[in-house]
């Protein structure tokens, strides 16, 4: 319902000027300020929100590339000249939609701007019912990355107690959770990440891939008997090294390949005959195919959080303007934990 | 039981002198003649057979490489200085094993020699009960390649009526059957092979990969809407071209990668991010994991053969000495149909 206390306010936005080739730069983002009426027009079925937390996720680089049918099967490419679209936690200011009223909290796809008018479609947005946990978690642990880790590990990897699990990008929004889920199941877990301070996260072991001359040797050191499950977030050379360290009937869940997104041509991976020799399964997946399980995921994960069995590391930047540098940092492996930035606290 | 009519006869053998690097050559095989007693020693539990048909299969190249833990997970490496081991159809001459008696026919692993003494282990050999079909079929359609096609297509590919199926090495022992199984299920089937005379096999379409400058363009021509199922027999450049032509949720069953077996370092495959974008499953498999289904396979396939719904093309060479050139021909794509050679007709 439209409210009587409408007002026009300024609305800062981060615009996506044009498609990106190679590594994205600060110039691929354009800060602008416009205005927005804080009241929806009569008869609207949209929801007007104030964005509180906005999330930086690796998949966003795929959306920044020139639209082409391959990658578009996973994520829609960005439109140029309008704000970047990402996941965020937002508060409802006005609503023409029967499921939402002023003051409700939600998470889902919003523009990189202070206020967004959103159109609800299936699984585009989820109402937030549990606020005894940090609200920012809905950009990570309790949002898309959490659901990705949950579906990817339990549904795609077919894990069993006692198996060996390797997670790359292990300090990222998804990787740190996969490792913890695997630990909860009684697996032996090793993670790789891009800096020393990222070590452990409660895993059995970890290594900094930037310090290893020979990734395969690092994996052999961590897994002398081989790897049952590889949760793939990076692709390229790491995948090549993992393949020859897989055990018979090993499984690879392909969640992301962040090392490849900025390359004009993806790197060649050589050890694919191992798929045959070790009878390995490689499964690409997208969280979009699993959102029907989101309520089940919350039932599973909330007690673990409340009782301290799962922790979550966030890399929180302050201020709307920090968005671009946060996103760029992902591709240099700068973040420790889920990368987000605060637009407003309430 | 040991028979009274024992005799010592000559036994021609093809010896494997040493491990092979790169493309195998005639010099990687050594013809020799020894003698064998056609009576097993008292108390033996082995079976002495006369080899009738011997089979040339791509996996044998893997056995010829220097033993290393990766490939050894699929097939045992050859021992040097003793006969090549392959699949064959053989007649029992003498038996110390309760399951076999003189005159029985079997198929399974034997030496490349006129007579072999075999030790039975689980699924190493299968007794032949149906002789109203060509006996040579037990090196192909009714043997390991047939079982491979059956398990690979029905168990690994999860096929559905109306799906599009691409088979490489489509005129080989396995490929020609996969295509026919897919046709029986109501799939649209295209095969690739290495010569013009290999075209069709009752598929919807086919192409000669040697005549195509751009494999991806050839696949796009054959599958304008993309590929649901790829039955992978060759690897390398073909796999790269297939990946970018896969449909969403496509499946790749990795049965072999013949193009890679003779290379010191396997080729790089670049289009792996497609696994993520299209949420593709790639599954390596070995027939060794499926032999418990062999009786079920026979029940399925024998009526199809007898009623003419499945045909099988064989490339049969005459004479024991033709073995090496037949095997070498596989790696040049010379064979049309299942490659075997005749040691003796009975």
XYZ file of C-alpha atoms in Angstrom:
692
model
C 0.000 0.000 0.000
C 1.254 3.474 -0.837
C 1.926 5.511 2.280
C 1.026 9.158 2.944
C 4.518 10.128 4.129
C 6.092 10.040 0.646
C 9.178 12.074 -0.148
C 11.690 12.363 -2.908
C 15.236 11.560 -1.768
C 18.627 11.248 -3.444
C 19.605 7.754 -4.569
C 23.284 6.978 -5.141
C 23.882 4.288 -7.760
C 26.818 2.355 -9.168
C 26.226 2.114 -12.888
C 27.593 -0.583 -15.216
C 28.809 1.437 -18.223
C 29.879 -1.302 -20.601
C 30.897 -4.953 -20.963
C 34.247 -5.943 -19.519
C 37.151 -7.777 -21.157
C 39.940 -9.139 -19.002
C 40.316 -8.041 -15.415
C 37.679 -5.480 -14.373
C 38.957 -2.082 -13.185
C 37.560 0.839 -11.195
C 36.649 2.461 -14.527
C 34.159 -0.339 -15.129
C 31.963 1.229 -12.453
C 30.431 4.693 -12.507
C 29.084 6.337 -9.381
C 26.097 8.588 -9.966
C 23.341 10.199 -7.945
C 19.714 10.356 -8.962
C 16.483 10.834 -7.021
C 13.706 8.444 -6.109
C 10.181 8.895 -4.855
C 9.784 6.813 -1.666
C 6.223 5.991 -2.597
C 5.206 3.486 -5.245
C 2.661 4.650 -7.806
C -0.946 3.641 -7.162
C -1.632 0.081 -8.417
C 2.014 -1.041 -8.447
C 2.713 -4.657 -7.461
C 6.407 -3.951 -6.902
C 8.271 -3.498 -3.651
C 10.359 -0.424 -2.844
C 13.313 -1.208 -0.586
C 16.142 0.544 1.174
C 19.324 -1.477 0.638
C 21.286 -2.205 3.805
C 23.986 -4.724 2.855
C 25.196 -5.462 -0.657
C 27.228 -8.527 -1.514
C 30.215 -9.055 -3.837
C 30.182 -12.490 -5.408
C 32.462 -14.049 -8.025
C 29.582 -14.945 -10.371
C 29.106 -11.190 -10.953
C 32.156 -11.205 -13.212
C 30.304 -13.587 -15.539
C 27.428 -11.083 -15.758
C 29.934 -8.359 -16.699
C 31.171 -10.155 -19.810
C 29.707 -9.641 -23.255
C 26.429 -11.587 -23.356
C 26.855 -14.966 -24.986
C 24.656 -18.027 -24.893
C 27.032 -20.176 -22.825
C 27.367 -18.150 -19.658
C 23.842 -16.753 -20.026
C 22.589 -20.245 -19.213
C 23.777 -19.724 -15.648
C 23.380 -16.016 -14.978
C 21.801 -13.197 -17.000
C 24.318 -10.677 -18.372
C 24.174 -7.153 -17.003
C 22.402 -4.388 -18.844
C 24.663 -1.459 -19.607
C 23.849 2.025 -18.366
C 21.923 0.870 -15.317
C 23.057 -0.113 -11.804
C 25.015 -3.307 -11.235
C 22.689 -6.036 -9.919
C 23.712 -8.090 -6.934
C 22.418 -9.784 -3.850
C 21.526 -7.676 -0.891
C 19.645 -7.403 2.361
C 16.990 -4.719 2.203
C 14.178 -3.175 4.221
C 10.766 -2.605 2.710
C 9.818 1.087 2.475
C 6.650 0.686 0.450
C 4.960 -2.330 -1.061
C 2.295 -3.020 -3.638
C 2.821 -6.766 -3.196
C 0.557 -8.720 -0.849
C 3.454 -10.751 0.643
C 5.411 -7.698 1.850
C 4.598 -4.696 4.053
C 6.573 -1.672 5.180
C 9.306 -2.617 7.647
C 9.723 -6.204 6.395
C 13.233 -7.412 5.685
C 14.168 -9.420 2.630
C 17.215 -10.651 0.732
C 17.601 -11.136 -2.989
C 18.541 -9.363 -6.195
C 18.679 -5.573 -6.007
C 20.507 -2.824 -7.835
C 23.735 -1.363 -6.451
C 21.946 1.746 -5.234
C 20.551 3.093 -1.998
C 16.931 2.391 -2.881
C 15.570 -0.147 -5.348
C 12.177 -0.904 -6.796
C 12.010 -4.653 -7.191
C 9.717 -6.957 -9.083
C 9.214 -10.297 -7.383
C 9.596 -13.507 -9.360
C 10.009 -17.082 -8.174
C 13.026 -17.325 -5.836
C 14.187 -13.789 -6.703
C 13.692 -12.638 -3.105
C 13.174 -14.282 0.265
C 11.536 -12.723 3.302
C 13.752 -12.664 6.391
C 11.994 -14.190 9.393
C 14.924 -14.818 11.752
C 16.681 -11.732 13.049
C 18.440 -13.210 16.095
C 21.425 -13.776 13.778
C 23.424 -10.971 12.112
C 21.360 -9.471 9.312
C 24.444 -9.380 7.061
C 24.459 -13.211 7.132
C 21.619 -13.102 4.601
C 24.177 -12.017 1.989
C 26.287 -15.056 2.874
C 25.716 -17.917 5.301
C 21.921 -17.569 5.202
C 21.664 -16.391 1.610
C 22.798 -17.509 -1.823
C 26.322 -18.589 -0.813
C 25.033 -20.648 2.120
C 22.409 -22.306 -0.020
C 25.093 -22.954 -2.658
C 27.376 -24.647 -0.138
C 24.493 -26.692 1.254
C 23.169 -27.881 -2.113
C 26.630 -28.331 -3.578
C 27.973 -30.375 -0.713
C 24.990 -32.466 0.351
C 23.177 -32.833 -2.978
C 26.022 -32.864 -5.504
C 29.027 -34.372 -3.687
C 27.270 -37.416 -2.136
C 29.590 -37.192 0.898
C 30.199 -40.005 3.353
C 31.731 -39.933 6.809
C 35.485 -40.414 6.733
C 35.968 -39.219 3.169
C 38.646 -36.699 2.225
C 37.415 -33.312 1.013
C 39.359 -30.538 -0.690
C 37.859 -27.039 -0.997
C 39.420 -24.275 -3.067
C 38.679 -20.600 -2.365
C 38.227 -21.981 1.124
C 37.935 -18.628 2.828
C 35.259 -17.366 0.466
C 31.563 -17.021 1.125
C 30.861 -20.580 -0.047
C 34.149 -22.391 0.605
C 34.335 -21.753 4.352
C 30.874 -23.307 4.754
C 31.532 -26.338 2.591
C 34.539 -27.082 4.782
C 32.465 -26.774 7.939
C 29.641 -28.928 6.561
C 32.241 -31.544 5.649
C 33.737 -31.400 9.151
C 30.265 -31.815 10.679
C 29.863 -34.959 8.581
C 33.132 -36.403 9.835
C 35.195 -35.826 6.697
C 38.896 -34.907 6.571
C 38.962 -31.373 5.138
C 41.725 -29.320 3.564
C 41.229 -25.859 2.074
C 43.302 -23.652 -0.187
C 43.123 -19.880 -0.213
C 45.093 -16.881 -1.407
C 46.761 -15.594 1.743
C 48.293 -16.807 4.985
C 45.710 -15.171 7.209
C 43.081 -17.316 5.544
C 44.449 -20.507 7.045
C 42.382 -23.103 8.814
C 38.725 -22.036 9.422
C 38.562 -25.142 11.567
C 39.668 -27.409 8.738
C 42.151 -30.240 9.254
C 44.722 -28.474 7.111
C 45.076 -25.622 4.652
C 47.591 -24.111 2.250
C 48.135 -20.815 0.501
C 48.141 -21.608 -3.205
C 50.249 -18.533 -3.925
C 53.097 -19.982 -1.846
C 53.085 -23.401 -3.485
C 55.329 -23.892 -6.510
C 53.746 -27.241 -7.286
C 50.032 -27.481 -6.541
C 49.969 -31.209 -7.152
C 52.779 -31.723 -4.620
C 50.883 -29.593 -2.085
C 47.811 -31.746 -2.567
C 49.837 -34.950 -2.291
C 51.290 -33.661 0.994
C 47.803 -32.919 2.353
C 46.141 -36.017 0.904
C 48.689 -38.848 0.686
C 45.827 -41.284 0.005
C 44.032 -38.997 -2.451
C 40.893 -36.881 -2.576
C 37.352 -38.270 -2.505
C 35.541 -34.965 -2.989
C 36.729 -31.738 -4.588
C 34.542 -28.681 -4.174
C 35.671 -26.616 -7.168
C 35.588 -22.844 -6.947
C 38.607 -21.827 -8.988
C 39.261 -23.978 -12.108
C 42.368 -23.894 -14.314
C 45.674 -25.065 -12.847
C 44.101 -26.061 -9.536
C 41.635 -28.363 -11.251
C 44.485 -29.908 -13.228
C 46.428 -30.575 -10.027
C 43.402 -31.945 -8.218
C 42.449 -34.381 -10.961
C 45.645 -36.413 -10.688
C 45.202 -36.528 -6.909
C 41.642 -37.829 -6.955
C 40.763 -41.226 -5.554
C 38.883 -43.905 -7.431
C 35.210 -42.904 -7.806
C 35.998 -39.356 -6.657
C 33.504 -36.540 -7.162
C 34.062 -32.963 -8.254
C 31.276 -30.445 -7.662
C 31.859 -27.448 -9.925
C 30.498 -24.421 -8.119
C 32.729 -21.812 -9.723
C 35.926 -21.240 -11.701
C 36.950 -17.792 -10.538
C 40.474 -18.082 -12.001
C 38.965 -18.288 -15.494
C 36.379 -15.513 -15.510
C 38.817 -12.750 -16.435
C 40.569 -14.686 -19.213
C 39.733 -14.181 -22.859
C 40.348 -17.892 -23.413
C 40.090 -20.331 -20.513
C 43.282 -22.237 -19.636
C 43.755 -25.761 -20.951
C 43.287 -28.541 -18.418
C 45.423 -31.542 -19.290
C 44.697 -34.295 -16.849
C 41.223 -35.184 -18.079
C 42.123 -38.805 -18.879
C 42.119 -39.211 -15.091
C 38.324 -38.881 -15.265
C 38.416 -42.214 -17.049
C 41.220 -43.882 -15.084
C 39.706 -43.033 -11.708
C 36.076 -43.144 -12.840
C 35.511 -39.629 -11.566
C 32.281 -37.684 -11.634
C 32.371 -33.955 -12.378
C 29.103 -32.116 -11.888
C 28.493 -28.470 -12.622
C 25.656 -26.976 -10.656
C 23.908 -23.699 -10.028
C 22.139 -22.773 -6.810
C 19.204 -21.602 -8.947
C 18.223 -25.256 -9.364
C 17.992 -25.806 -5.595
C 16.125 -22.826 -4.101
C 13.059 -24.970 -3.393
C 15.196 -26.442 -0.583
C 15.814 -23.057 1.062
C 13.360 -23.586 3.974
C 14.904 -27.020 4.616
C 18.349 -25.401 4.573
C 17.307 -22.831 7.191
C 15.886 -25.569 9.434
C 19.234 -27.326 9.143
C 21.614 -24.423 9.520
C 19.987 -22.104 12.071
C 20.395 -24.476 15.034
C 24.050 -25.030 14.044
C 24.621 -21.258 14.086
C 22.757 -20.652 17.346
C 24.615 -23.466 19.093
C 27.987 -22.367 17.771
C 28.769 -25.370 15.584
C 28.992 -23.211 12.482
C 30.772 -19.893 12.403
C 31.020 -17.446 9.553
C 33.724 -14.988 8.639
C 32.655 -11.819 6.873
C 34.760 -9.178 5.186
C 32.609 -6.089 5.665
C 33.472 -2.763 4.066
C 31.788 0.419 5.172
C 30.026 2.726 2.758
C 28.270 2.506 -0.555
C 31.293 3.823 -2.472
C 33.444 0.856 -1.415
C 31.440 -1.544 -3.618
C 33.656 -1.532 -6.720
C 36.948 -2.031 -4.864
C 35.391 -4.850 -2.820
C 34.262 -6.624 -5.955
C 37.621 -6.134 -7.667
C 39.380 -7.502 -4.569
C 37.641 -10.850 -5.022
C 39.606 -11.487 -8.204
C 42.885 -10.805 -6.456
C 41.924 -13.063 -3.563
C 42.003 -10.134 -1.122
C 38.889 -10.953 0.862
C 38.940 -13.025 4.008
C 35.411 -14.316 4.344
C 32.216 -13.259 2.629
C 32.777 -9.897 0.961
C 30.026 -7.351 1.456
C 29.646 -3.635 1.999
C 27.319 -1.655 4.185
C 25.008 0.830 2.515
C 22.988 1.566 5.649
C 22.645 -0.147 9.049
C 18.893 0.213 9.119
C 39.713 -83.410 -15.473
C 42.970 -84.172 -17.133
C 42.447 -86.137 -20.326
C 44.348 -89.147 -21.513
C 44.890 -87.798 -25.036
C 47.574 -85.289 -24.005
C 50.106 -84.037 -26.488
C 52.703 -81.340 -26.698
C 52.038 -78.892 -29.523
C 53.608 -75.660 -30.738
C 52.113 -72.460 -29.352
C 52.673 -69.210 -31.262
C 52.717 -66.140 -29.038
C 52.888 -62.349 -29.459
C 55.196 -61.098 -26.719
C 55.157 -57.610 -25.202
C 58.885 -56.744 -25.054
C 58.811 -53.391 -23.275
C 56.723 -50.375 -22.296
C 55.668 -48.049 -25.079
C 56.062 -44.279 -25.373
C 54.159 -42.396 -28.051
C 52.528 -44.262 -30.914
C 53.076 -48.030 -30.723
C 54.872 -49.661 -33.670
C 55.281 -53.155 -35.085
C 58.524 -53.403 -33.113
C 56.512 -53.233 -29.893
C 55.356 -56.775 -30.615
C 57.506 -59.882 -30.915
C 56.252 -63.060 -32.500
C 57.645 -66.234 -30.983
C 56.865 -69.916 -30.912
C 56.985 -72.132 -27.852
C 55.361 -75.429 -26.955
C 52.552 -76.316 -24.610
C 51.314 -79.536 -23.079
C 47.616 -79.913 -23.888
C 46.985 -81.507 -20.530
C 46.872 -79.642 -17.227
C 48.943 -81.058 -14.397
C 47.083 -83.226 -11.888
C 45.349 -81.060 -9.240
C 45.299 -77.871 -11.275
C 42.227 -75.619 -10.903
C 43.033 -73.718 -14.080
C 41.475 -74.021 -17.510
C 43.459 -74.722 -20.678
C 41.918 -73.145 -23.761
C 42.463 -72.926 -27.479
C 42.031 -69.319 -28.566
C 39.707 -68.802 -31.543
C 39.109 -65.051 -31.836
C 41.244 -62.328 -30.279
C 40.092 -58.755 -29.945
C 41.904 -55.427 -30.408
C 40.583 -52.763 -28.066
C 41.738 -49.178 -27.453
C 42.184 -49.711 -23.692
C 45.104 -52.028 -24.522
C 47.239 -48.972 -25.293
C 46.836 -47.909 -21.644
C 48.183 -51.297 -20.532
C 51.209 -50.784 -22.795
C 52.336 -47.584 -21.061
C 54.793 -47.505 -18.203
C 52.890 -48.601 -15.092
C 51.754 -45.625 -13.043
C 49.130 -45.391 -10.340
C 46.659 -43.304 -12.351
C 45.966 -45.543 -15.295
C 46.518 -48.682 -13.207
C 43.277 -47.832 -11.425
C 41.406 -48.753 -14.587
C 43.451 -51.508 -16.202
C 46.495 -53.464 -15.041
C 49.680 -52.635 -16.978
C 51.169 -55.393 -19.125
C 54.020 -57.502 -17.895
C 57.021 -57.346 -20.189
C 58.452 -60.475 -21.781
C 55.173 -62.380 -21.793
C 52.277 -62.448 -24.267
C 50.014 -59.422 -24.695
C 46.773 -59.962 -22.775
C 43.475 -59.230 -24.441
C 39.920 -60.395 -24.702
C 39.178 -63.466 -26.697
C 36.768 -66.265 -27.437
C 38.233 -69.638 -26.570
C 37.399 -73.330 -26.453
C 38.179 -75.417 -23.391
C 40.752 -78.157 -24.089
C 41.267 -79.294 -20.525
C 39.872 -78.069 -17.218
C 40.668 -78.457 -13.553
C 37.855 -76.049 -12.676
C 34.424 -77.418 -11.739
C 32.535 -74.810 -13.827
C 34.194 -75.760 -17.111
C 34.607 -78.974 -19.064
C 36.330 -79.853 -22.316
C 34.501 -78.420 -25.327
C 32.918 -75.516 -23.439
C 33.241 -72.072 -24.967
C 34.131 -68.973 -22.975
C 35.150 -65.361 -23.470
C 37.459 -63.278 -21.329
C 41.093 -62.378 -20.770
C 43.636 -64.597 -22.500
C 47.162 -64.221 -23.780
C 47.832 -63.419 -27.424
C 48.816 -66.992 -28.170
C 47.263 -70.072 -29.687
C 46.705 -71.797 -26.366
C 46.380 -70.265 -22.912
C 46.208 -71.572 -19.384
C 43.825 -69.306 -17.531
C 43.094 -68.758 -13.880
C 39.483 -67.823 -13.202
C 38.682 -64.841 -11.009
C 35.442 -62.923 -10.551
C 34.233 -61.654 -13.968
C 37.529 -62.579 -15.657
C 35.760 -65.059 -17.929
C 32.177 -65.834 -18.918
C 30.848 -69.115 -20.224
C 29.182 -68.882 -23.635
C 25.713 -70.424 -23.612
C 24.195 -68.968 -26.795
C 25.780 -70.133 -30.046
C 22.992 -69.269 -32.490
C 24.762 -65.922 -32.962
C 28.258 -65.500 -34.473
C 30.855 -66.679 -31.970
C 33.040 -63.666 -32.790
C 30.311 -61.438 -31.302
C 31.607 -62.434 -27.871
C 34.656 -60.245 -28.515
C 32.311 -57.327 -29.258
C 28.555 -57.014 -29.185
C 28.137 -59.817 -26.636
C 31.388 -59.233 -24.779
C 33.202 -56.402 -23.065
C 32.421 -53.704 -25.678
C 28.716 -54.578 -25.704
C 28.528 -54.560 -21.935
C 30.418 -51.236 -21.964
C 27.933 -49.658 -24.364
C 25.002 -51.019 -22.365
C 26.242 -49.871 -18.953
C 27.589 -46.592 -20.289
C 24.450 -45.624 -22.114
C 21.693 -46.880 -19.832
C 23.392 -46.583 -16.441
C 25.660 -43.559 -16.884
C 23.921 -41.311 -19.453
C 20.397 -41.362 -17.921
C 18.906 -41.110 -21.422
C 15.350 -40.018 -22.188
C 13.299 -40.396 -25.346
C 13.733 -37.461 -27.708
C 17.111 -36.395 -26.397
C 20.030 -35.642 -28.699
C 22.994 -38.006 -28.493
C 26.467 -37.621 -29.945
C 28.830 -40.605 -30.145
C 32.490 -40.297 -31.103
C 34.429 -43.264 -32.487
C 30.972 -44.188 -33.697
C 32.069 -47.073 -35.869
C 34.079 -48.711 -33.125
C 33.160 -51.773 -31.106
C 31.355 -49.681 -28.483
C 30.252 -46.578 -30.394
C 28.170 -48.347 -33.028
C 26.153 -50.015 -30.258
C 25.651 -46.871 -28.193
C 24.176 -45.227 -31.263
C 21.836 -48.149 -31.856
C 20.750 -48.272 -28.211
C 20.032 -44.553 -28.398
C 18.009 -44.993 -31.594
C 16.005 -47.787 -29.928
C 15.178 -45.364 -27.115
C 13.928 -42.732 -29.555
C 16.893 -40.366 -29.340
C 18.321 -38.298 -32.190
C 21.779 -39.754 -32.814
C 24.818 -38.406 -34.616
C 28.167 -40.187 -34.783
C 31.654 -39.131 -35.763
C 34.269 -41.471 -37.172
C 37.540 -41.372 -39.048
C 36.592 -42.260 -42.585
C 33.785 -41.819 -45.073
C 32.931 -45.490 -45.284
C 32.077 -45.348 -41.615
C 29.070 -43.123 -42.159
C 25.643 -43.765 -40.721
C 25.269 -47.202 -39.000
C 21.594 -46.303 -38.914
C 22.185 -43.061 -37.052
C 20.327 -39.872 -37.946
C 23.517 -38.258 -39.153
C 27.286 -38.705 -39.087
C 30.452 -36.870 -39.996
C 34.077 -37.722 -40.661
C 36.086 -35.751 -38.132
C 39.128 -35.806 -40.422
C 37.218 -33.806 -43.040
C 35.963 -31.113 -40.679
C 38.144 -28.041 -40.211
C 36.050 -26.846 -37.285
C 34.666 -29.602 -35.071
C 32.468 -27.192 -33.150
C 30.894 -25.951 -36.393
C 30.272 -29.559 -37.470
C 28.525 -30.246 -34.173
C 26.483 -27.048 -34.428
C 25.391 -28.120 -37.922
C 24.308 -31.549 -36.635
C 22.839 -30.284 -33.360
C 21.494 -26.739 -33.857
C 19.729 -27.022 -30.472
C 22.687 -28.627 -28.700
C 23.645 -32.027 -27.316
C 21.954 -33.698 -24.339
C 24.260 -36.708 -24.137
C 27.837 -37.148 -25.312
C 29.278 -40.642 -25.281
C 32.985 -39.856 -25.115
C 35.445 -42.236 -26.718
C 38.140 -39.906 -28.003
C 38.914 -36.906 -25.720
C 41.082 -33.892 -26.567
C 39.880 -31.506 -29.271
C 36.612 -33.356 -29.759
C 35.721 -33.022 -26.078
C 36.548 -29.318 -26.243
C 34.249 -28.858 -29.237
C 31.468 -30.903 -27.672
C 31.479 -29.012 -24.371
C 30.486 -25.697 -25.930
C 27.720 -27.464 -27.835
C 26.160 -29.158 -24.814
C 22.655 -28.326 -23.664
C 21.748 -27.281 -20.159
C 22.010 -30.276 -17.798
C 23.812 -32.298 -20.473
C 25.651 -35.490 -19.603
C 29.012 -36.794 -20.774
C 29.834 -40.463 -20.224
C 33.593 -40.905 -20.484
C 34.190 -44.379 -21.852
C 37.552 -43.713 -23.487
C 39.894 -41.016 -24.760
C 41.700 -42.819 -27.564
C 43.185 -39.599 -29.004
C 45.154 -39.101 -25.780
C 46.619 -42.540 -25.115
C 49.659 -42.104 -27.359
C 50.554 -38.611 -26.140
C 53.286 -38.009 -23.577
C 51.176 -35.167 -22.167
C 47.444 -35.087 -22.744
C 46.125 -32.097 -24.703
C 44.665 -29.145 -22.819
C 40.887 -28.850 -22.876
C 39.803 -25.230 -22.618
C 36.052 -25.111 -22.464
C 35.625 -26.512 -18.957
C 33.824 -23.407 -17.628
C 30.923 -24.704 -19.727
C 30.554 -27.461 -17.135
C 29.485 -24.713 -14.764
C 27.503 -22.557 -17.193
C 25.480 -25.478 -18.526
C 25.490 -27.486 -15.301
C 26.933 -30.490 -17.101
C 27.737 -33.869 -15.621
C 30.854 -35.713 -16.746
C 31.174 -39.276 -15.519
C 34.109 -41.543 -16.128
C 33.256 -45.216 -15.948
C 34.763 -48.628 -16.440
C 32.854 -51.704 -17.496
C 34.596 -53.569 -14.665
C 32.127 -51.927 -12.257
C 29.101 -53.284 -14.130
C 29.796 -56.952 -14.920
C 27.226 -58.084 -12.358
C 24.657 -56.876 -14.923
C 25.985 -59.133 -17.698
C 23.147 -61.692 -17.510
C 20.598 -58.851 -17.593
C 22.429 -57.414 -20.602
C 22.213 -60.727 -22.485
C 18.485 -60.992 -21.743
C 18.097 -57.497 -23.188
C 20.314 -57.724 -26.231
C 19.861 -61.274 -27.561
C 16.220 -60.774 -28.658
C 17.224 -57.506 -30.370
C 19.927 -59.360 -32.310
C 17.743 -62.350 -33.215
C 14.926 -60.096 -34.398
C 17.252 -57.860 -36.412
C 16.815 -54.659 -34.438
C 20.511 -54.512 -33.601
C 23.225 -55.199 -36.130
C 26.945 -55.315 -35.586
C 29.797 -54.520 -37.919
C 33.035 -56.439 -37.411
C 36.445 -55.845 -38.908
C 37.850 -59.369 -38.954
C 41.465 -60.104 -39.926
C 42.614 -63.623 -40.701
C 45.534 -65.230 -38.939
C 47.338 -64.965 -35.666
C 50.151 -62.859 -37.145
C 47.761 -60.036 -38.071
C 47.223 -59.106 -34.410
C 49.792 -56.302 -34.094
C 48.796 -54.485 -37.291
C 45.115 -54.724 -36.305
C 45.824 -53.175 -32.925
C 48.002 -50.428 -34.437
C 45.250 -49.639 -36.949
C 42.882 -48.697 -34.127
C 45.000 -45.661 -33.315
C 44.903 -44.488 -36.916
C 41.149 -44.986 -37.059
C 41.517 -47.665 -39.744
C 38.978 -50.161 -38.446
C 35.365 -50.180 -39.529
C 33.559 -51.996 -36.766
C 34.872 -54.152 -33.969
C 38.476 -55.094 -34.722
C 39.394 -58.714 -34.136
C 41.530 -61.399 -35.667
C 40.983 -65.082 -36.174
C 43.429 -67.501 -34.566
C 41.395 -70.597 -35.329
C 37.784 -71.185 -36.426
C 37.252 -74.075 -33.985
